[in-house]
Coordinates of C-alpha atoms and ligand atoms in Angstrom, one line a residue:
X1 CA 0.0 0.0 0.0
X2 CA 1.2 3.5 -0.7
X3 CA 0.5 6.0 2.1
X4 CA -0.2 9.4 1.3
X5 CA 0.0 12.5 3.5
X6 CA -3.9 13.4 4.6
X7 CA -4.4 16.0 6.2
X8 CA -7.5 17.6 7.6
X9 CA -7.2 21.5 8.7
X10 CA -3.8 21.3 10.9
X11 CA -4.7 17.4 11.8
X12 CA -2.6 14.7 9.8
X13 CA -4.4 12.1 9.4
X14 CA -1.8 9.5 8.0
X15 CA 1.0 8.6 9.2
X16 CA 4.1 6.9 7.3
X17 CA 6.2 4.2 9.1
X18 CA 9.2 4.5 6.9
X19 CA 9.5 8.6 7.2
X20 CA 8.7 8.2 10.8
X21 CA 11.8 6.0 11.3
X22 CA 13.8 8.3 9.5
X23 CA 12.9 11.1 11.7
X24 CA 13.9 9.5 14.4
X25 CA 17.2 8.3 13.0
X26 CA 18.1 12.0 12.0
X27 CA 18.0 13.5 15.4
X28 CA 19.4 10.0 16.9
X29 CA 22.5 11.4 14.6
X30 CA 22.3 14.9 15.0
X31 CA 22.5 13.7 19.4
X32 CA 25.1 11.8 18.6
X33 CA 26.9 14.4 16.8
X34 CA 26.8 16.6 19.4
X35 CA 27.4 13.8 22.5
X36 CA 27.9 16.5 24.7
X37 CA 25.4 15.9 27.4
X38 CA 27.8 15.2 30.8
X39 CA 26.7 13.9 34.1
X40 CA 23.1 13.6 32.9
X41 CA 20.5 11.0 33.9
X42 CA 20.8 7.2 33.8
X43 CA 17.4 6.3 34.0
X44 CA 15.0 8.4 33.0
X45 CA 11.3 7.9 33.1
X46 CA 9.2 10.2 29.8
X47 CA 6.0 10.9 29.9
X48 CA 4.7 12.5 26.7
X49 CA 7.9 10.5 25.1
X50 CA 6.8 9.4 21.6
X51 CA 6.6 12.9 19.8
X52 CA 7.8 16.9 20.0
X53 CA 9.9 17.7 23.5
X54 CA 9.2 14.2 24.9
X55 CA 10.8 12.4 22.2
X56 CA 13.3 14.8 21.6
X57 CA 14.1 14.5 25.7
X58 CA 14.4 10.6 25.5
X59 CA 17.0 10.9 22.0
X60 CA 19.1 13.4 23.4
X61 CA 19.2 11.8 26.7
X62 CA 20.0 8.3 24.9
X63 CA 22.4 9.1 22.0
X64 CA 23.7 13.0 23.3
X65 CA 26.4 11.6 25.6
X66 CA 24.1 10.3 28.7
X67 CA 23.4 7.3 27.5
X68 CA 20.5 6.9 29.7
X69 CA 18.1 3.9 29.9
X70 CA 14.6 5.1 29.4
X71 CA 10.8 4.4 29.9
X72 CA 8.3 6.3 27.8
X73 CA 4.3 6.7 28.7
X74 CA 2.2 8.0 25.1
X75 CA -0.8 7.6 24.0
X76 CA -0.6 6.2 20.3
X77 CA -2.6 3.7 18.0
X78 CA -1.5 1.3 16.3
X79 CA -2.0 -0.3 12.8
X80 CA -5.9 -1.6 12.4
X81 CA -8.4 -1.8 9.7
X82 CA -8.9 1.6 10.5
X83 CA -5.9 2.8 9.3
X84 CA -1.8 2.5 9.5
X85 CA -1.7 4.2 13.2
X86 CA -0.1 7.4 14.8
X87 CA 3.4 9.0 13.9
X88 CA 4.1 8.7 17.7
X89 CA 3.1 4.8 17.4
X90 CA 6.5 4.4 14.8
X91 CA 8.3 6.7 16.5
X92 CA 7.9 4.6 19.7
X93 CA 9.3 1.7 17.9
X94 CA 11.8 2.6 16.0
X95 CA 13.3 4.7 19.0
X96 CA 13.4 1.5 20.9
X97 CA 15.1 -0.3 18.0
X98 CA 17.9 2.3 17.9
X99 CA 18.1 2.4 21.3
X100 CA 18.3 -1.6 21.8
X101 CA 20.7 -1.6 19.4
X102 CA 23.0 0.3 21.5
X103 CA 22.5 -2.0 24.6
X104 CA 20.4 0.8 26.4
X105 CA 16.7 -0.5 27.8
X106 CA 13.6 1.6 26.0
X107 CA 10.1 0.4 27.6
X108 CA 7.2 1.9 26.2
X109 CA 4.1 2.2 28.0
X110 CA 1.0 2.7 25.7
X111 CA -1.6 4.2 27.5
X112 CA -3.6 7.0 29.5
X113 CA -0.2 8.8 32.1
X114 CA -3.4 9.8 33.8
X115 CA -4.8 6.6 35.3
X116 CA -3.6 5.0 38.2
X117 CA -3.6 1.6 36.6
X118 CA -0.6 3.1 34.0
X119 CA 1.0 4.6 36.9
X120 CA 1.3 1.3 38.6
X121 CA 2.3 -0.4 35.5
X122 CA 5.5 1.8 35.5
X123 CA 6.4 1.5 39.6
X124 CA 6.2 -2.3 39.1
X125 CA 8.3 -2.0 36.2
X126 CA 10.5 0.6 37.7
X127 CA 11.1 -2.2 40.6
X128 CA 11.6 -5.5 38.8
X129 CA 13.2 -4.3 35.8
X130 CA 14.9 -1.2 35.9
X131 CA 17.5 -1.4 38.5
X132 CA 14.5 0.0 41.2
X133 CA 14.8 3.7 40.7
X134 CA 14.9 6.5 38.5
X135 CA 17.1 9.3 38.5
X136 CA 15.1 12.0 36.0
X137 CA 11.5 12.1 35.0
X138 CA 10.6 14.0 32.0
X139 CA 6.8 15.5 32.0
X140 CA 6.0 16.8 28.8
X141 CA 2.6 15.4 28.1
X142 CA 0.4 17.6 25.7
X143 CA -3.3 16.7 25.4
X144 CA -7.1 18.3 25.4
X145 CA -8.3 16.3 28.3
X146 CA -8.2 15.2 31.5
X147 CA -10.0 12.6 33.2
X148 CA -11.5 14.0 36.6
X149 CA -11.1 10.9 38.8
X150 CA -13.8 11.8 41.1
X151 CA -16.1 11.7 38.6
X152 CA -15.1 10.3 35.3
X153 CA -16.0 13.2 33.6
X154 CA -13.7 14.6 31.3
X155 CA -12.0 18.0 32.0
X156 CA -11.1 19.7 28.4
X157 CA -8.6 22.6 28.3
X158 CA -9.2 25.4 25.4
X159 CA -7.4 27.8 23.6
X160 CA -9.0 31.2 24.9
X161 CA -8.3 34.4 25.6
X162 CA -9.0 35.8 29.5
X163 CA -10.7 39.0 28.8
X164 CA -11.2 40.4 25.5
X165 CA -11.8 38.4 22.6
X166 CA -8.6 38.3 20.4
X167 CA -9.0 38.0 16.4
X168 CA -6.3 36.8 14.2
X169 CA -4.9 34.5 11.5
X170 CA -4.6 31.0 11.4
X171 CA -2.6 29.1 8.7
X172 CA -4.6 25.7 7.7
X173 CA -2.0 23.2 6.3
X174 CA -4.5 21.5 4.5
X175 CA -5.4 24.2 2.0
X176 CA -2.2 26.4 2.9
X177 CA -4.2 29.5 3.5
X178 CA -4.9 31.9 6.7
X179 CA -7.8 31.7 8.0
X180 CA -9.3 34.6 10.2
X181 CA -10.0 33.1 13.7
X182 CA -11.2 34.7 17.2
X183 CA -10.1 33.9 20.4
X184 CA -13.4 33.6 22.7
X185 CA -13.0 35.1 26.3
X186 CA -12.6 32.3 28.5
X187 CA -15.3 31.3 31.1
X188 CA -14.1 30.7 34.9
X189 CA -15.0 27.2 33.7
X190 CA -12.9 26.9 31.1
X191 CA -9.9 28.9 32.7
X192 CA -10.0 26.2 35.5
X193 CA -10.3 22.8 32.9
X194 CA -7.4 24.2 31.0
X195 CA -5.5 24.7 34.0
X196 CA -6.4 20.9 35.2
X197 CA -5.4 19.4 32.0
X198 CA -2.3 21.7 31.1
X199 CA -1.4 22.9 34.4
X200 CA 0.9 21.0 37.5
X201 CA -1.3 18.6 39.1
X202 CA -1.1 15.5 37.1
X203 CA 3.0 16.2 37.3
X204 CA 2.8 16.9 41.1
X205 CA 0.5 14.0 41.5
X206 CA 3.1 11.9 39.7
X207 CA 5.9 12.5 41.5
X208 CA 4.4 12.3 44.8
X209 CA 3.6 8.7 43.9
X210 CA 7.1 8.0 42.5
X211 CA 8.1 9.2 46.0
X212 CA 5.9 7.4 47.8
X213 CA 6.6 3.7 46.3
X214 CA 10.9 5.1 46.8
X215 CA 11.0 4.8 43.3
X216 CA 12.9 8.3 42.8
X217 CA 16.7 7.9 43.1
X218 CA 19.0 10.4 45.4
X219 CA 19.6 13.3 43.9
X220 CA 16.6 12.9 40.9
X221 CA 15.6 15.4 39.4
X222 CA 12.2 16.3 37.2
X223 CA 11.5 18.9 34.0
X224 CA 8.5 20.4 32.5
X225 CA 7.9 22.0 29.3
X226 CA 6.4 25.5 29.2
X227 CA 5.9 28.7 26.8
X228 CA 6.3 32.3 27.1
X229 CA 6.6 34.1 24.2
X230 CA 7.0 37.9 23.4
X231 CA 4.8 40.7 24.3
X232 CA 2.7 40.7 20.9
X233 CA 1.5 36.8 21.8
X234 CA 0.9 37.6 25.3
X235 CA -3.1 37.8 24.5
X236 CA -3.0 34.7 22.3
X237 CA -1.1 32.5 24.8
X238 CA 0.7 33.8 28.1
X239 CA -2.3 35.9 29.0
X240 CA -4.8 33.3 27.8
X241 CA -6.0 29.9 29.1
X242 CA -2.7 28.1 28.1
X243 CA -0.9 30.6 30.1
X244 CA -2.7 30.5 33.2
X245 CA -2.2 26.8 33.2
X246 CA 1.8 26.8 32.4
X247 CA 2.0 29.6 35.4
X248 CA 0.3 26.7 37.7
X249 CA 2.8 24.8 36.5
X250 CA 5.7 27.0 36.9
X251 CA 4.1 27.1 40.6
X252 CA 3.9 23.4 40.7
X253 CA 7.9 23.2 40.2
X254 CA 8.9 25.3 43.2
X255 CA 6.4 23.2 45.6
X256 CA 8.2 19.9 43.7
X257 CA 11.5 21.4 44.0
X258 CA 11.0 21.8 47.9
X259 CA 9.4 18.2 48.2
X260 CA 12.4 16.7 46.1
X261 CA 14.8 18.2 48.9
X262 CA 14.3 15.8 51.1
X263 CA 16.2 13.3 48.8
X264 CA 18.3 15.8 47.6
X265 CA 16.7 16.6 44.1
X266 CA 14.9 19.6 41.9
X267 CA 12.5 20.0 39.8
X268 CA 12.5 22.5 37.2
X269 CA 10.4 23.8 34.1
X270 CA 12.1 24.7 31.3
X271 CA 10.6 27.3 29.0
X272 CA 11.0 26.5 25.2
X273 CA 10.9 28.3 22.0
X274 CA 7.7 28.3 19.5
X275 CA 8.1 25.2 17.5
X276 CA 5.7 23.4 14.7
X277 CA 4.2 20.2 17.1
X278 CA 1.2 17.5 16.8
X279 CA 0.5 20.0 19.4
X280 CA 1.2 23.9 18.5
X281 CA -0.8 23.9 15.4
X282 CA -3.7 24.5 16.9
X283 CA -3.0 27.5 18.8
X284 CA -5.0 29.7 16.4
X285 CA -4.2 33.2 15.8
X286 CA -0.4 32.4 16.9
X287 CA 0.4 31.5 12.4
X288 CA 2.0 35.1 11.8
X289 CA 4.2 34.9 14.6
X290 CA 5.5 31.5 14.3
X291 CA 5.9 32.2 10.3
X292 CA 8.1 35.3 10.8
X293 CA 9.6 33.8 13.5
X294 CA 11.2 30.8 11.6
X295 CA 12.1 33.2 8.7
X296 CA 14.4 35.6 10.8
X297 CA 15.7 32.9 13.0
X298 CA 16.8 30.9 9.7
X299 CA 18.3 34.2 8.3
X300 CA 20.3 34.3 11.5
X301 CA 21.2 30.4 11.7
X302 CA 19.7 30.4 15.1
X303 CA 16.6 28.2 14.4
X304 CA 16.2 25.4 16.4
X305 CA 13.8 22.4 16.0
X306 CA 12.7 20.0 19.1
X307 CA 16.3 18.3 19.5
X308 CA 18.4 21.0 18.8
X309 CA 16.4 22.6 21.9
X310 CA 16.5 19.4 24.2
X311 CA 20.2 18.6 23.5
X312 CA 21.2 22.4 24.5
X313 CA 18.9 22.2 27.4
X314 CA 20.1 18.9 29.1
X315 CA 24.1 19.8 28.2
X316 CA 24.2 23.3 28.8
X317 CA 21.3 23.5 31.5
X318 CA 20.2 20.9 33.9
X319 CA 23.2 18.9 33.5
X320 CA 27.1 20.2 32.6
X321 CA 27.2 23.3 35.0
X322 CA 27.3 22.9 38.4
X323 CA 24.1 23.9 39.4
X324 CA 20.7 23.9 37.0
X325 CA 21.2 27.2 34.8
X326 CA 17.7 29.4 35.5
X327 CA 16.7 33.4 35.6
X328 CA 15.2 34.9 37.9
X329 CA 11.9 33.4 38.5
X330 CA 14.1 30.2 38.6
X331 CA 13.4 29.4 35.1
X332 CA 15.6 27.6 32.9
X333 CA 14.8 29.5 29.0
X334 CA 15.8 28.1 26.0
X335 CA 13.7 30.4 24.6
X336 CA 16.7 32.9 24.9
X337 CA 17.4 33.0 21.4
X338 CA 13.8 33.5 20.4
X339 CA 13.3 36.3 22.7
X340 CA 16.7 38.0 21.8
X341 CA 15.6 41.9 20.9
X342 CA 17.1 41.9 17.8
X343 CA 15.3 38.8 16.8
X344 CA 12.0 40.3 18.5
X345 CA 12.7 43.6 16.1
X346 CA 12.6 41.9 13.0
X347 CA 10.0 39.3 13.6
X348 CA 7.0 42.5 14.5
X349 CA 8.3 44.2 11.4
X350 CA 7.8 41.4 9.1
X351 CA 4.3 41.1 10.9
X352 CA 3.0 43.8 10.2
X353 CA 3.7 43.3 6.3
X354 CA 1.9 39.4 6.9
X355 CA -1.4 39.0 5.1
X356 CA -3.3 36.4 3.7
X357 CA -2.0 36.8 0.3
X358 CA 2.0 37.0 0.7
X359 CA 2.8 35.0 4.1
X360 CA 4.3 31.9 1.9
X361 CA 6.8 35.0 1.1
X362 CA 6.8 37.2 4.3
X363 CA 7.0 33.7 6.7
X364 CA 8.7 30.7 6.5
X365 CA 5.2 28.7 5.8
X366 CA 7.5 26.5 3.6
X367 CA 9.9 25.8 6.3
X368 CA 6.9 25.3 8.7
X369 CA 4.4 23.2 6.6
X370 CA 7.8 20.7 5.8
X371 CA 8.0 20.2 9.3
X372 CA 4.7 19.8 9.8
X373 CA 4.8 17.1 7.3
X374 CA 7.9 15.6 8.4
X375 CA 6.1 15.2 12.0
X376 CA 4.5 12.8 10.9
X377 CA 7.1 10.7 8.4
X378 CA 6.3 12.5 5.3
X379 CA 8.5 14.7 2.7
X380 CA 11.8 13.3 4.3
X381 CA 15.0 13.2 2.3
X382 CA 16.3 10.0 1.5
X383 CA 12.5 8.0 2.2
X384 CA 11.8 6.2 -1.4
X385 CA 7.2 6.9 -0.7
X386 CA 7.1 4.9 -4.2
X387 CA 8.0 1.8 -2.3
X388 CA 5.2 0.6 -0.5
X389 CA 4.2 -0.8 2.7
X390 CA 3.6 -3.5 3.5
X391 CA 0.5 -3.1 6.5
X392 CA 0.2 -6.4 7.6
X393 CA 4.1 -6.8 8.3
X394 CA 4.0 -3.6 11.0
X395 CA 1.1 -5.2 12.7
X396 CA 3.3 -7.5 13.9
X397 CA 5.2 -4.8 15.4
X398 CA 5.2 -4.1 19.2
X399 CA 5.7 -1.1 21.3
Ligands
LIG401 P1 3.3 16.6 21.3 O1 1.9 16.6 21.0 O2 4.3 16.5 20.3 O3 3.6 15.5 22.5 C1 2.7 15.2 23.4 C2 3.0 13.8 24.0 O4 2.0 13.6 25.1 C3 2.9 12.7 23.1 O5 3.9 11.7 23.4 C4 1.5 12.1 23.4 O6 1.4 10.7 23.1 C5 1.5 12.2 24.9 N1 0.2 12.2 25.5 C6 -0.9 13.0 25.3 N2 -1.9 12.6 26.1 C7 -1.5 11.5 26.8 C8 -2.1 10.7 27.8 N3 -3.4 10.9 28.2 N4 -1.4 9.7 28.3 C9 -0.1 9.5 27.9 N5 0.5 10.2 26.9 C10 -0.2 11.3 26.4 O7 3.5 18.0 22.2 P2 4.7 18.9 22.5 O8 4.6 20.2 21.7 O9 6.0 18.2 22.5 O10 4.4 19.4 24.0 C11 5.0 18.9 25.1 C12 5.2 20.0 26.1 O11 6.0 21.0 25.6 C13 3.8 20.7 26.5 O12 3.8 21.0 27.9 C14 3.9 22.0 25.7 O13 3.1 23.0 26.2 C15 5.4 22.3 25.8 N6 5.9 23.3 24.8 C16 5.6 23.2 23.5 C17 6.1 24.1 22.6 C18 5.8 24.1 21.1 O14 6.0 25.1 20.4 N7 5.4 22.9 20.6 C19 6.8 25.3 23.1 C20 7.1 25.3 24.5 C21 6.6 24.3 25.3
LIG402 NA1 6.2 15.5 24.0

């Protein structure tokens, strides 16, 4: 069977195996190019590992000179009548191949990091296969929902503005336009879903439970993802829902820091630069930023995809230095180059130029659109899509 990109509005809707693998092997090499990750983690437990930051977490932290054994918690499908599965499903794999290949464990877990049944799955594994503990653990789980345990309904986070409504372009990938979008003000309903499902309480309730069974080594240590952004997105994102849950989380990694103490270990959240993910798509409004942002950080050679932002992180921030590298609010940013005012400068004056008609020219939609495509194992260099695949072959294919 040939597999062909579909893609509805900014969802892909295929996924190919063969690109996927490729993907996978190309920041395995650009890691290992770099190998310059130095007293990092051993054993590392990812949760959010099979795509964007998670994945690019669990490479780096493999091949970038830790050479860490790793667990990874997703939530992927596989291959069915339905259709070939996720990206995330290969990328699971194929990490674990790699990885296996180098002698280093790579468990994946394939289900819901919000139900206790998962949880215990990975204690238990922790303890009779894993050498017992775990020096790191990796949150970077990005999702619409949250099961409320207390009553199994779900809670579902949005993309809204707190305030006034907000009205921008979106690009859709699908028919590579931009479309005009409005933010909605958020309700106190939705401000407080958002914040369950994006904020710090499924990570703090995590590592209390890691704690509690002693699965947490001396010394561990814990990261979470988050976002800032300049001024001009401030309405769209750091203002909005999304940002009122990341600041919950930013809160939930000073009460974890103080709890991880006691064994002598930190938590941190590490705030990362604008990048083209399974899940950053569908911030709408955010197109003309992220478009002129590409452009001028490609004209400076500063751009950065997922692993080029991980490896830098974990070498030249949580691990390397003697102690975690943060700012003020105790923040590690690898958003630095992003935020750089001469970076800043040129991204608002190519947005004010951005409309509907030139942003293929004004923005990088090229650049972005490729790796939106490449996300999810298509328009790869080197990945013959006229050979076909065979479906019933990757079926036999475990996690
Ligand atoms: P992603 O969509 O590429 O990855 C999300 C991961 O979470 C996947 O592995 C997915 O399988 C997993 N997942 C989702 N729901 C799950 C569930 N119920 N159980 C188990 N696994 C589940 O997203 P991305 O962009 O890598 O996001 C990770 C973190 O990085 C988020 O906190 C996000 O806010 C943050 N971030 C993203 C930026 C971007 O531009 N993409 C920028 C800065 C921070
Ligand atoms: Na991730």
């Amino acid at each position: 069977m040939l597999i062909e990109p579909v893609i509805k509005g900014v969802v892909a809707r295929t996924a190919h195996p063969e690109g996927c693998k490729k993907a996978v092997q190309n920041q395995i090499d650009f890691a290992k190019s770099k190998n310059s990750i130095v007293g990092g983690a051993k054993k590392v437990l990812i949760l959010g590992a099979s795509s964007g930051f998670g994945l690019a977490s669990r490479i780096a932290l493999t091949f970038g000179g830790s050479a860490a054994d790793t667990i990874g918690v997703s939530f992927e499908r596989g291959p069915s009548d339905k259709g070939v599965g996720t990206a995330g499903w290969y990328n699971n794999i194929y990490f674990r191949e790699a990885a296996e290949k180098e002698g280093r464990i790579a468990k994946n877990f394939v289900g819901d990091a919000f139900s206790p049944a998962v949880r215990q799955q990975v204690v238990d594994y922790i303890r009779d296969e894993f050498g017992g503990q775990v020096d790191l653990v990796v949150y970077s789980l990005a999702t619409g929902v949250r099961p409320n345990p207390e009553t199994g309904e779900m809670w579902r986070s949005c993309l809204k503005t707190v305030g006034e409504p907000f009205a921008g372009q979106t690009v859709n990938i699908e028919k590579d336009c931009l479309e005009e979008s409005v933010l909605e003000p958020a309700s106190q309903a939705d401000i407080e879903a958002t914040e369950k499902v994006m904020g710090g309480e499924d990570w703090q309730e995590w590592i209390q439970f890691l704690l509690d069974q002693d699965v947490m080594a001396k010394g561990a240590k814990t990261v979470a993802y988050s976002y800032i952004g300049p001024e001009v997105t401030y309405p769209i994102y750091h203002h909005g829902t999304l940002g009122i849950a990341k600041k919950h989380l930013h809160a939930t990694s000073d009460v974890l820091n103080e709890q991880l103490a006691s064994i002598g270990g930190t938590a941190h959240v590490s705030v990362c630069k604008a990048l083209v993910t399974k899940a950053s798509v569908f911030i709408p409004a955010f197109s003309p930023y992220i478009l002129c942002l590409f452009k001028v950080m490609k004209q400076h050679g500063l751009h950065e995809g997922c692993i080029e932002q991980m490896q830098r992180m974990f070498s030249e921030h949580l691990y390397g230095a003697e102690q975690t590298v943060v700012d003020s609010n105790r923040l590690i940013r690898v958003d630095d180059w992003e935020l750089r005012a001469d970076i800043q400068a040129e991204v608002a004056k190519l947005m004010e130029q951005v409309t509907s008609e030139n942003f293929t020219e004004i923005g990088d939609y090229q650049g972005y659109k490729q790796e939106f495509l490449e996300l999810n194992g298509f328009a790869l260099n080197g990945v013959d899509y006229q050979q076909g695949t065979d479906v019933e072959a990757l079926k036999a294919l475990q996690p």
